[in-house]
mmCIF file of C-alpha atoms in Angstrom:
data_model
loop_
_atom_site.group_PDB
_atom_site.id
_atom_site.type_symbol
_atom_site.label_atom_id
_atom_site.label_comp_id
_atom_site.label_asym_id
_atom_site.label_seq_id
_atom_site.Cartn_x
_atom_site.Cartn_y
_atom_site.Cartn_z
ATOM 1 C CA MET J 1 -12.188 5.784 -9.504
ATOM 2 C CA ILE J 2 -13.553 2.525 -8.062
ATOM 3 C CA ARG J 3 -17.177 2.551 -6.892
ATOM 4 C CA VAL J 4 -17.914 0.524 -3.766
ATOM 5 C CA VAL J 5 -21.109 -0.308 -1.896
ATOM 6 C CA VAL J 6 -20.579 -1.372 1.736
ATOM 7 C CA VAL J 7 -23.127 -4.026 2.809
ATOM 8 C CA ASP J 8 -23.463 -5.247 6.383
ATOM 9 C CA ASP J 9 -26.220 -5.730 8.954
ATOM 10 C CA GLU J 10 -24.292 -3.762 11.583
ATOM 11 C CA ALA J 11 -24.256 0.036 11.236
ATOM 12 C CA LEU J 12 -20.914 0.238 13.052
ATOM 13 C CA VAL J 13 -19.297 -2.136 10.563
ATOM 14 C CA ARG J 14 -20.736 -0.178 7.613
ATOM 15 C CA SER J 15 -19.457 3.102 9.018
ATOM 16 C CA GLY J 16 -16.009 1.672 9.757
ATOM 17 C CA PHE J 17 -15.495 0.209 6.285
ATOM 18 C CA GLY J 18 -16.886 3.379 4.744
ATOM 19 C CA LEU J 19 -14.310 5.511 6.540
ATOM 20 C CA ILE J 20 -11.409 3.178 5.710
ATOM 21 C CA LEU J 21 -12.242 2.834 2.015
ATOM 22 C CA GLY J 22 -13.291 6.455 1.585
ATOM 23 C CA ALA J 23 -9.884 7.661 2.771
ATOM 24 C CA SER J 24 -8.400 6.666 -0.592
ATOM 25 C CA GLU J 25 -8.797 9.120 -3.444
ATOM 26 C CA ASP J 26 -9.171 6.177 -5.820
ATOM 27 C CA ILE J 27 -12.200 4.690 -4.011
ATOM 28 C CA GLU J 28 -15.680 6.188 -3.836
ATOM 29 C CA VAL J 29 -18.101 4.660 -1.339
ATOM 30 C CA VAL J 30 -21.312 5.330 -3.265
ATOM 31 C CA ALA J 31 -23.706 3.812 -0.722
ATOM 32 C CA THR J 32 -24.128 1.614 2.342
ATOM 33 C CA ALA J 33 -26.890 -0.922 2.754
ATOM 34 C CA SER J 34 -28.223 -3.692 4.960
ATOM 35 C CA GLY J 35 -30.945 -6.302 4.998
ATOM 36 C CA GLY J 36 -33.354 -6.693 2.102
ATOM 37 C CA GLY J 37 -32.464 -3.337 0.573
ATOM 38 C CA ALA J 38 -28.882 -4.420 -0.182
ATOM 39 C CA VAL J 39 -29.688 -6.134 -3.482
ATOM 40 C CA GLU J 40 -31.618 -3.138 -4.797
ATOM 41 C CA THR J 41 -28.856 -0.758 -3.706
ATOM 42 C CA VAL J 42 -26.195 -2.788 -5.486
ATOM 43 C CA ARG J 43 -28.368 -3.013 -8.617
ATOM 44 C CA ARG J 44 -28.934 0.763 -8.599
ATOM 45 C CA GLU J 45 -25.391 1.878 -7.798
ATOM 46 C CA ARG J 46 -23.597 -0.734 -9.931
ATOM 47 C CA PRO J 47 -20.404 -0.933 -7.829
ATOM 48 C CA ASP J 48 -17.148 -2.209 -9.285
ATOM 49 C CA VAL J 49 -15.952 -4.667 -6.642
ATOM 50 C CA VAL J 50 -16.594 -7.995 -8.334
ATOM 51 C CA LEU J 51 -13.822 -10.445 -7.427
ATOM 52 C CA LEU J 52 -14.606 -10.338 -3.713
ATOM 53 C CA ALA J 53 -18.230 -11.242 -4.418
ATOM 54 C CA LEU J 54 -17.296 -13.987 -6.901
ATOM 55 C CA GLY J 55 -14.690 -15.402 -4.533
ATOM 56 C CA THR J 56 -17.137 -15.446 -1.623
ATOM 57 C CA ALA J 57 -19.744 -17.198 -3.757
ATOM 58 C CA MET J 58 -17.222 -19.854 -4.796
ATOM 59 C CA ALA J 59 -16.024 -20.278 -1.207
ATOM 60 C CA MET J 60 -19.623 -21.064 -0.233
ATOM 61 C CA VAL J 61 -19.499 -24.038 -2.606
ATOM 62 C CA TYR J 62 -15.864 -25.149 -2.681
ATOM 63 C CA GLY J 63 -14.540 -24.053 0.723
ATOM 64 C CA GLY J 64 -11.902 -21.650 1.958
ATOM 65 C CA VAL J 65 -9.153 -22.597 -0.508
ATOM 66 C CA ILE J 66 -10.617 -20.188 -3.098
ATOM 67 C CA ILE J 67 -8.242 -17.268 -3.676
ATOM 68 C CA LEU J 68 -10.507 -14.877 -5.628
ATOM 69 C CA ASN J 69 -12.022 -13.222 -2.567
ATOM 70 C CA PHE J 70 -8.508 -12.696 -1.226
ATOM 71 C CA TYR J 71 -7.535 -11.109 -4.551
ATOM 72 C CA GLY J 72 -10.484 -8.750 -4.198
ATOM 73 C CA VAL J 73 -9.079 -7.569 -0.859
ATOM 74 C CA PHE J 74 -5.537 -7.359 -2.271
ATOM 75 C CA PHE J 75 -6.700 -5.105 -5.097
ATOM 76 C CA LEU J 76 -8.651 -2.845 -2.748
ATOM 77 C CA LEU J 77 -5.630 -2.439 -0.468
ATOM 78 C CA ALA J 78 -3.355 -1.792 -3.456
ATOM 79 C CA LEU J 79 -5.493 1.011 -4.913
ATOM 80 C CA PRO J 80 -3.797 3.831 -2.948
ATOM 81 C CA LEU J 81 -0.444 2.704 -4.401
ATOM 82 C CA VAL J 82 -1.303 2.634 -8.112
ATOM 83 C CA ARG J 83 0.370 5.990 -8.860
ATOM 84 C CA LEU J 84 3.666 5.210 -7.113
ATOM 85 C CA ARG J 85 6.927 4.614 -8.971
ATOM 86 C CA ALA J 86 8.683 1.271 -9.214
ATOM 87 C CA ARG J 87 11.395 2.204 -6.698
ATOM 88 C CA THR J 88 8.856 3.353 -4.104
ATOM 89 C CA LEU J 89 6.763 0.215 -4.587
ATOM 90 C CA ALA J 90 9.851 -1.988 -4.252
ATOM 91 C CA ILE J 91 10.767 -0.297 -0.971
ATOM 92 C CA ILE J 92 7.244 -0.747 0.392
ATOM 93 C CA ALA J 93 7.245 -4.422 -0.623
ATOM 94 C CA ALA J 94 10.623 -4.948 1.064
ATOM 95 C CA VAL J 95 9.505 -3.268 4.294
ATOM 96 C CA LEU J 96 6.307 -5.332 4.385
ATOM 97 C CA ALA J 97 8.275 -8.542 3.774
ATOM 98 C CA LEU J 98 10.552 -7.744 6.727
ATOM 99 C CA VAL J 99 7.844 -6.610 9.141
ATOM 100 C CA THR J 100 4.461 -8.231 8.445
ATOM 101 C CA PRO J 101 5.349 -11.923 9.067
ATOM 102 C CA GLN J 102 6.546 -11.061 12.577
ATOM 103 C CA LEU J 103 3.483 -8.865 13.141
ATOM 104 C CA ALA J 104 1.176 -11.630 11.920
ATOM 105 C CA PHE J 105 2.878 -14.115 14.246
ATOM 106 C CA VAL J 106 2.316 -11.850 17.249
ATOM 107 C CA LEU J 107 -1.314 -11.164 16.335
ATOM 108 C CA ASN J 108 -2.039 -14.856 15.853
ATOM 109 C CA SER J 109 -0.421 -15.618 19.196
ATOM 110 C CA LEU J 110 -2.720 -13.103 20.878
ATOM 111 C CA LEU J 111 -5.825 -14.167 18.984
ATOM 112 C CA SER J 112 -7.605 -16.763 21.092
ATOM 113 C CA GLU J 113 -10.385 -18.987 19.837
ATOM 114 C CA SER J 114 -12.988 -17.045 21.816
ATOM 115 C CA VAL J 115 -11.843 -13.737 20.307
ATOM 116 C CA GLN J 116 -11.971 -15.253 16.823
ATOM 117 C CA GLN J 117 -15.492 -16.539 17.365
ATOM 118 C CA GLY J 118 -16.551 -13.179 18.802
ATOM 119 C CA ILE J 119 -15.374 -11.422 15.646
ATOM 120 C CA ASN J 120 -16.795 -13.990 13.237
ATOM 121 C CA VAL J 121 -20.272 -13.961 14.761
ATOM 122 C CA TYR J 122 -20.745 -10.373 13.559
ATOM 123 C CA ASP J 123 -19.088 -10.957 10.187
ATOM 124 C CA PRO J 124 -21.569 -11.504 7.310
ATOM 125 C CA LEU J 125 -18.844 -12.834 5.014
ATOM 126 C CA HIS J 126 -17.998 -15.518 7.561
ATOM 127 C CA ARG J 127 -21.652 -16.433 7.929
ATOM 128 C CA LEU J 128 -21.943 -16.817 4.165
ATOM 129 C CA SER J 129 -18.825 -18.783 3.348
ATOM 130 C CA ASP J 130 -16.758 -19.379 6.528
ATOM 131 C CA VAL J 131 -14.189 -17.003 5.022
ATOM 132 C CA GLY J 132 -14.628 -13.718 6.837
ATOM 133 C CA VAL J 133 -12.742 -10.471 7.225
ATOM 134 C CA LEU J 134 -10.439 -12.019 9.831
ATOM 135 C CA ASP J 135 -9.543 -14.833 7.422
ATOM 136 C CA LEU J 136 -9.033 -12.424 4.532
ATOM 137 C CA LEU J 137 -6.698 -10.164 6.486
ATOM 138 C CA LEU J 138 -4.858 -12.430 8.910
ATOM 139 C CA THR J 139 -5.777 -16.090 9.375
ATOM 140 C CA GLY J 140 -6.776 -17.488 5.976
ATOM 141 C CA PHE J 141 -4.815 -19.413 3.387
ATOM 142 C CA TYR J 142 -3.680 -16.171 1.715
ATOM 143 C CA PRO J 143 -3.763 -13.488 4.460
ATOM 144 C CA ALA J 144 -3.511 -9.966 3.073
ATOM 145 C CA LEU J 145 -1.185 -8.886 5.866
ATOM 146 C CA THR J 146 1.655 -11.036 4.535
ATOM 147 C CA TRP J 147 0.605 -11.560 0.916
ATOM 148 C CA MET J 148 0.502 -7.851 0.038
ATOM 149 C CA SER J 149 4.293 -8.051 -0.251
ATOM 150 C CA PHE J 150 3.875 -10.213 -3.361
ATOM 151 C CA VAL J 151 1.215 -7.935 -4.850
ATOM 152 C CA ILE J 152 3.244 -4.760 -4.392
ATOM 153 C CA ALA J 153 6.418 -6.429 -5.673
ATOM 154 C CA GLY J 154 4.449 -7.393 -8.790
ATOM 155 C CA MET J 155 3.250 -3.805 -9.168
ATOM 156 C CA ALA J 156 6.876 -2.646 -9.061
ATOM 157 C CA LEU J 157 7.830 -5.120 -11.803
ATOM 158 C CA GLY J 158 4.903 -3.882 -13.876
ATOM 159 C CA ARG J 159 6.409 -0.379 -13.898
ATOM 160 C CA LEU J 160 9.641 -1.591 -15.518
ATOM 161 C CA ASP J 161 10.499 -2.040 -19.188
ATOM 162 C CA LEU J 162 11.045 -5.787 -19.216
ATOM 163 C CA SER J 163 12.094 -5.696 -22.873
ATOM 164 C CA SER J 164 15.212 -3.686 -21.960
ATOM 165 C CA GLY J 165 18.385 -5.750 -21.820
ATOM 166 C CA THR J 166 19.734 -3.671 -18.942
ATOM 167 C CA VAL J 167 16.565 -4.146 -16.926
ATOM 168 C CA GLN J 168 16.595 -7.878 -17.655
ATOM 169 C CA ARG J 169 20.190 -8.262 -16.448
ATOM 170 C CA ARG J 170 19.558 -6.272 -13.271
ATOM 171 C CA LEU J 171 16.400 -8.178 -12.497
ATOM 172 C CA ALA J 172 18.132 -11.519 -13.105
ATOM 173 C CA ALA J 173 20.847 -10.544 -10.633
ATOM 174 C CA LEU J 174 18.246 -9.312 -8.131
ATOM 175 C CA GLY J 175 16.151 -12.458 -8.489
ATOM 176 C CA ALA J 176 19.156 -14.699 -7.951
ATOM 177 C CA ALA J 177 20.269 -12.671 -4.929
ATOM 178 C CA LEU J 178 16.799 -12.783 -3.354
ATOM 179 C CA THR J 179 16.467 -16.525 -3.965
ATOM 180 C CA VAL J 180 19.838 -17.335 -2.438
ATOM 181 C CA THR J 181 19.321 -14.928 0.453
ATOM 182 C CA GLY J 182 15.810 -16.083 1.318
ATOM 183 C CA TYR J 183 16.270 -19.829 1.090
ATOM 184 C CA GLY J 184 19.973 -19.875 1.933
ATOM 185 C CA MET J 185 19.605 -17.867 5.143
ATOM 186 C CA SER J 186 16.655 -20.014 6.180
ATOM 187 C CA LEU J 187 18.664 -23.201 5.689
ATOM 188 C CA LEU J 188 21.563 -21.755 7.687
ATOM 189 C CA LEU J 189 19.352 -20.611 10.554
ATOM 190 C CA ALA J 190 16.708 -23.354 10.699
ATOM 191 C CA GLY J 191 18.581 -26.403 9.448
ATOM 192 C CA LYS J 192 17.951 -28.931 6.695
ATOM 193 C CA ASP J 193 14.164 -29.025 7.202
ATOM 194 C CA ALA J 194 13.793 -25.251 6.728
ATOM 195 C CA LEU J 195 12.270 -25.611 3.262
ATOM 196 C CA ARG J 196 10.013 -28.523 4.179
ATOM 197 C CA SER J 197 6.316 -28.033 3.517
ATOM 198 C CA THR J 198 4.400 -28.139 6.794
ATOM 199 C CA ALA J 199 1.567 -29.790 4.840
ATOM 200 C CA GLU J 200 3.717 -32.926 4.913
ATOM 201 C CA ASP J 201 3.284 -32.964 8.679
ATOM 202 C CA GLY J 202 -0.475 -32.523 8.504
ATOM 203 C CA SER J 203 -0.535 -28.791 9.133
ATOM 204 C CA SER J 204 -0.850 -25.978 6.687
ATOM 205 C CA SER J 205 1.716 -23.401 7.636
ATOM 206 C CA SER J 206 3.683 -21.563 10.236
ATOM 207 C CA GLY J 207 2.430 -18.987 12.629
ATOM 208 C CA SER J 208 2.283 -16.158 10.157
ATOM 209 C CA GLY J 209 -1.353 -16.591 9.377
ATOM 210 C CA SER J 210 -1.791 -19.224 6.689
ATOM 211 C CA MET J 211 -3.643 -21.742 8.821
ATOM 212 C CA PRO J 212 -6.395 -24.121 7.743
ATOM 213 C CA LEU J 213 -9.599 -22.189 7.475
ATOM 214 C CA ASP J 214 -11.592 -24.910 9.174
ATOM 215 C CA SER J 215 -9.171 -25.487 12.022
ATOM 216 C CA GLY J 216 -11.314 -23.595 14.503
ATOM 217 C CA SER J 217 -8.289 -22.832 16.668
ATOM 218 C CA PHE J 218 -4.963 -21.041 16.623
ATOM 219 C CA PRO J 219 -2.351 -23.387 18.021
ATOM 220 C CA ASP J 220 0.743 -21.833 19.556
ATOM 221 C CA MET J 221 3.559 -21.933 17.035
ATOM 222 C CA PRO J 222 7.192 -21.710 18.165
ATOM 223 C CA ALA J 223 9.028 -18.501 17.328
ATOM 224 C CA SER J 224 11.605 -20.632 15.505
ATOM 225 C CA SER J 225 8.999 -21.215 12.767
ATOM 226 C CA LEU J 226 9.721 -17.654 11.611
ATOM 227 C CA LEU J 227 13.127 -18.873 10.422
ATOM 228 C CA THR J 228 11.691 -21.422 7.993
ATOM 229 C CA ALA J 229 10.886 -20.830 4.321
ATOM 230 C CA GLY J 230 8.572 -23.683 3.429
ATOM 231 C CA PRO J 231 5.713 -23.289 0.922
ATOM 232 C CA HIS J 232 2.936 -21.050 2.254
ATOM 233 C CA SER J 233 4.805 -20.512 5.520
ATOM 234 C CA GLY J 234 4.420 -16.761 5.039
ATOM 235 C CA THR J 235 7.721 -15.983 6.743
ATOM 236 C CA THR J 236 10.138 -13.246 5.704
ATOM 237 C CA PHE J 237 12.476 -15.844 4.201
ATOM 238 C CA ASP J 238 9.625 -17.492 2.296
ATOM 239 C CA ILE J 239 8.520 -14.143 0.841
ATOM 240 C CA ILE J 240 12.050 -13.085 -0.143
ATOM 241 C CA GLY J 241 12.867 -16.441 -1.731
ATOM 242 C CA SER J 242 9.522 -16.733 -3.527
ATOM 243 C CA VAL J 243 9.762 -13.215 -4.980
ATOM 244 C CA GLY J 244 13.290 -14.023 -6.161
ATOM 245 C CA VAL J 245 12.140 -17.179 -7.943
ATOM 246 C CA ALA J 246 9.192 -15.309 -9.486
ATOM 247 C CA ILE J 247 11.500 -12.609 -10.851
ATOM 248 C CA LEU J 248 13.800 -15.226 -12.379
ATOM 249 C CA VAL J 249 10.859 -17.003 -14.030
ATOM 250 C CA ILE J 250 9.430 -13.751 -15.433
ATOM 251 C CA VAL J 251 12.784 -12.572 -16.757
ATOM 252 C CA GLY J 252 13.603 -16.002 -18.179
ATOM 253 C CA ALA J 253 10.256 -16.249 -19.972
ATOM 254 C CA THR J 254 10.577 -12.694 -21.320
ATOM 255 C CA VAL J 255 14.077 -13.300 -22.688
ATOM 256 C CA ALA J 256 13.063 -16.647 -24.196
ATOM 257 C CA MET J 257 10.067 -15.120 -25.983
ATOM 258 C CA ASP J 258 12.123 -12.200 -27.291
ATOM 259 C CA ARG J 259 14.991 -14.272 -28.619
ATOM 260 C CA LEU J 260 13.196 -17.414 -29.781
ATOM 261 C CA PRO J 261 10.314 -16.479 -32.130
ATOM 262 C CA ARG J 262 9.542 -20.136 -32.790
ATOM 263 C CA LEU J 263 9.083 -20.707 -29.074
ATOM 264 C CA ARG J 264 6.520 -17.915 -28.949
ATOM 265 C CA HIS J 265 4.607 -19.641 -31.739
ATOM 266 C CA LEU J 266 4.701 -22.978 -29.894
ATOM 267 C CA ALA J 267 3.639 -21.302 -26.657
ATOM 268 C CA LYS J 268 0.500 -19.721 -28.147
ATOM 269 C CA PRO J 269 -1.872 -22.251 -26.538
ATOM 270 C CA VAL J 270 -0.350 -21.538 -23.117
ATOM 271 C CA ILE J 271 -0.467 -17.784 -23.760
ATOM 272 C CA ALA J 272 -4.156 -18.154 -24.629
ATOM 273 C CA VAL J 273 -4.806 -19.664 -21.201
ATOM 274 C CA GLY J 274 -2.959 -16.733 -19.636
ATOM 275 C CA THR J 275 -5.315 -14.269 -21.304
ATOM 276 C CA MET J 276 -8.290 -15.855 -19.548
ATOM 277 C CA SER J 277 -6.819 -16.977 -16.240
ATOM 278 C CA LEU J 278 -9.992 -16.113 -14.305
ATOM 279 C CA THR J 279 -12.062 -18.365 -16.565
ATOM 280 C CA ALA J 280 -9.491 -21.157 -16.289
ATOM 281 C CA TYR J 281 -9.370 -20.860 -12.499
ATOM 282 C CA VAL J 282 -13.130 -20.946 -11.996
ATOM 283 C CA GLY J 283 -13.536 -23.518 -14.761
ATOM 284 C CA HIS J 284 -11.296 -26.101 -13.144
ATOM 285 C CA PHE J 285 -13.428 -26.042 -9.985
ATOM 286 C CA VAL J 286 -16.599 -26.437 -12.032
ATOM 287 C CA ALA J 287 -15.050 -29.250 -14.063
ATOM 288 C CA GLN J 288 -13.915 -30.981 -10.881
ATOM 289 C CA SER J 289 -17.492 -30.973 -9.609
ATOM 290 C CA VAL J 290 -19.073 -32.035 -12.903
ATOM 291 C CA LEU J 291 -16.589 -34.857 -13.423
ATOM 292 C CA SER J 292 -16.715 -35.844 -9.724
ATOM 293 C CA VAL J 293 -12.938 -35.701 -9.487
ATOM 294 C CA PRO J 294 -11.870 -36.290 -5.866
ATOM 295 C CA GLY J 295 -9.959 -33.510 -4.147
ATOM 296 C CA GLY J 296 -7.165 -33.468 -1.602
ATOM 297 C CA THR J 297 -4.792 -36.392 -1.239
ATOM 298 C CA ASP J 298 -6.986 -38.656 -3.396
ATOM 299 C CA THR J 299 -5.955 -36.751 -6.526
ATOM 300 C CA GLN J 300 -2.284 -37.442 -5.772
ATOM 301 C CA GLN J 301 -2.814 -41.115 -6.610
ATOM 302 C CA SER J 302 -2.839 -40.295 -10.327
ATOM 303 C CA TRP J 303 -1.621 -37.610 -12.701
ATOM 304 C CA MET J 304 -4.645 -38.087 -14.929
ATOM 305 C CA PRO J 305 -6.929 -35.434 -13.324
ATOM 306 C CA LEU J 306 -4.158 -32.832 -13.539
ATOM 307 C CA LEU J 307 -3.423 -33.674 -17.167
ATOM 308 C CA MET J 308 -7.141 -33.505 -17.974
ATOM 309 C CA PHE J 309 -7.461 -30.048 -16.441
ATOM 310 C CA ILE J 310 -4.344 -28.754 -18.223
ATOM 311 C CA GLY J 311 -5.371 -30.198 -21.585
ATOM 312 C CA GLY J 312 -8.951 -28.997 -21.209
ATOM 313 C CA ALA J 313 -7.894 -25.462 -20.299
ATOM 314 C CA ILE J 314 -5.461 -25.240 -23.224
ATOM 315 C CA ALA J 315 -7.971 -26.622 -25.716
ATOM 316 C CA PHE J 316 -10.796 -24.332 -24.556
ATOM 317 C CA ALA J 317 -8.604 -21.217 -24.446
ATOM 318 C CA SER J 318 -7.070 -21.890 -27.849
ATOM 319 C CA ILE J 319 -10.474 -22.255 -29.527
ATOM 320 C CA TRP J 320 -12.124 -19.387 -27.664
ATOM 321 C CA SER J 321 -9.280 -16.944 -28.368
ATOM 322 C CA ARG J 322 -9.715 -17.464 -32.106
ATOM 323 C CA PHE J 323 -13.114 -15.778 -31.951
ATOM 324 C CA PHE J 324 -13.010 -13.503 -28.898
ATOM 325 C CA ARG J 325 -10.479 -11.119 -27.369
ATOM 326 C CA ARG J 326 -11.377 -11.988 -23.790
ATOM 327 C CA GLY J 327 -12.404 -15.111 -21.948
ATOM 328 C CA PRO J 328 -16.070 -15.423 -20.939
ATOM 329 C CA LEU J 329 -15.566 -14.392 -17.304
ATOM 330 C CA GLU J 330 -13.038 -11.727 -18.284
ATOM 331 C CA PHE J 331 -15.674 -10.286 -20.643
ATOM 332 C CA LEU J 332 -18.265 -10.188 -17.851
ATOM 333 C CA LEU J 333 -15.775 -8.636 -15.436
ATOM 334 C CA ASN J 334 -14.843 -5.975 -17.986
ATOM 335 C CA ALA J 335 -18.496 -5.243 -18.755
ATOM 336 C CA SER J 336 -19.310 -4.817 -15.060
ATOM 337 C CA THR J 337 -16.640 -2.137 -14.671
ATOM 338 C CA LYS J 338 -17.377 -0.135 -17.825
ATOM 339 C CA PRO J 339 -19.648 2.416 -16.084
ATOM 340 C CA VAL J 340 -16.636 3.725 -14.157
ATOM 341 C CA LYS J 341 -15.382 5.337 -17.400
ATOM 342 C CA TYR J 342 -18.262 7.790 -17.283
ATOM 343 C CA ILE J 343 -17.581 8.934 -13.721
ATOM 344 C CA ARG J 344 -15.666 12.191 -13.340
#
């Protein structure tokens, strides 16, 4: 059971979120609050939703590119599905991949700038960090409407025995089929530029929702953009192809680790980083600020900042993991959710 406190200045918003979240048997809305009493309510009730708060706080400092608040929403939306079997989850992920990009395109086409501003003016998250509910669900860099396909597909993979040779072979075939289908069909339908990143043209994505968070407008995108499969385009073909590649990478890494013990030993520093990915993610933003490393296109002038971040993360994780089971932020996250064990 996940404990949630709904905080907003508007009673209607509090009631609406309370009804939506309370409909899941895995979520308990323990309180609602507004104004100055919110901090005391959160302190007293000790809710378990942490990533959304951490992501919002980071977005206030580093801008809308932060993904942690989006992850918080993803996890909340995925809670009703945690007891489903792999086959059921795979079907849901497939249906979402086929339907949600087109739905997102239509919604974005209907969403005028005035409507967006009307929604955001009552959104406390948007007032705090410029990343509000509308961004989290539909118009941000990682809109839940289209990105839930990836989350649910990952949940389906998590239900499988990846150490089984039969499962590995089937997944390898599935991953290859999805990759060829997603990217191949896009190339056939949209031409040679189908896989081109729209960032190369100065824009962030297609009309499926992954627009720049500071754009302030929703430009009309042609329906033909739904046939592309470029990075972060959020189209059906992008989702299918990306999931296929992810499956191939996961299966390939699993097989390599199982069959090459020496490789596992050599990969220990990288595995250490994987055990504290939250710390590594937040840490690289902090390091970028402390070291005054320029962001955006300026960092593309040299590989040195990237190599520094990679080397620093590996070195820190390798040393830390020798003394502690969890990374520092992973420890704090785990500690904040411990009270849920005593709830019946």
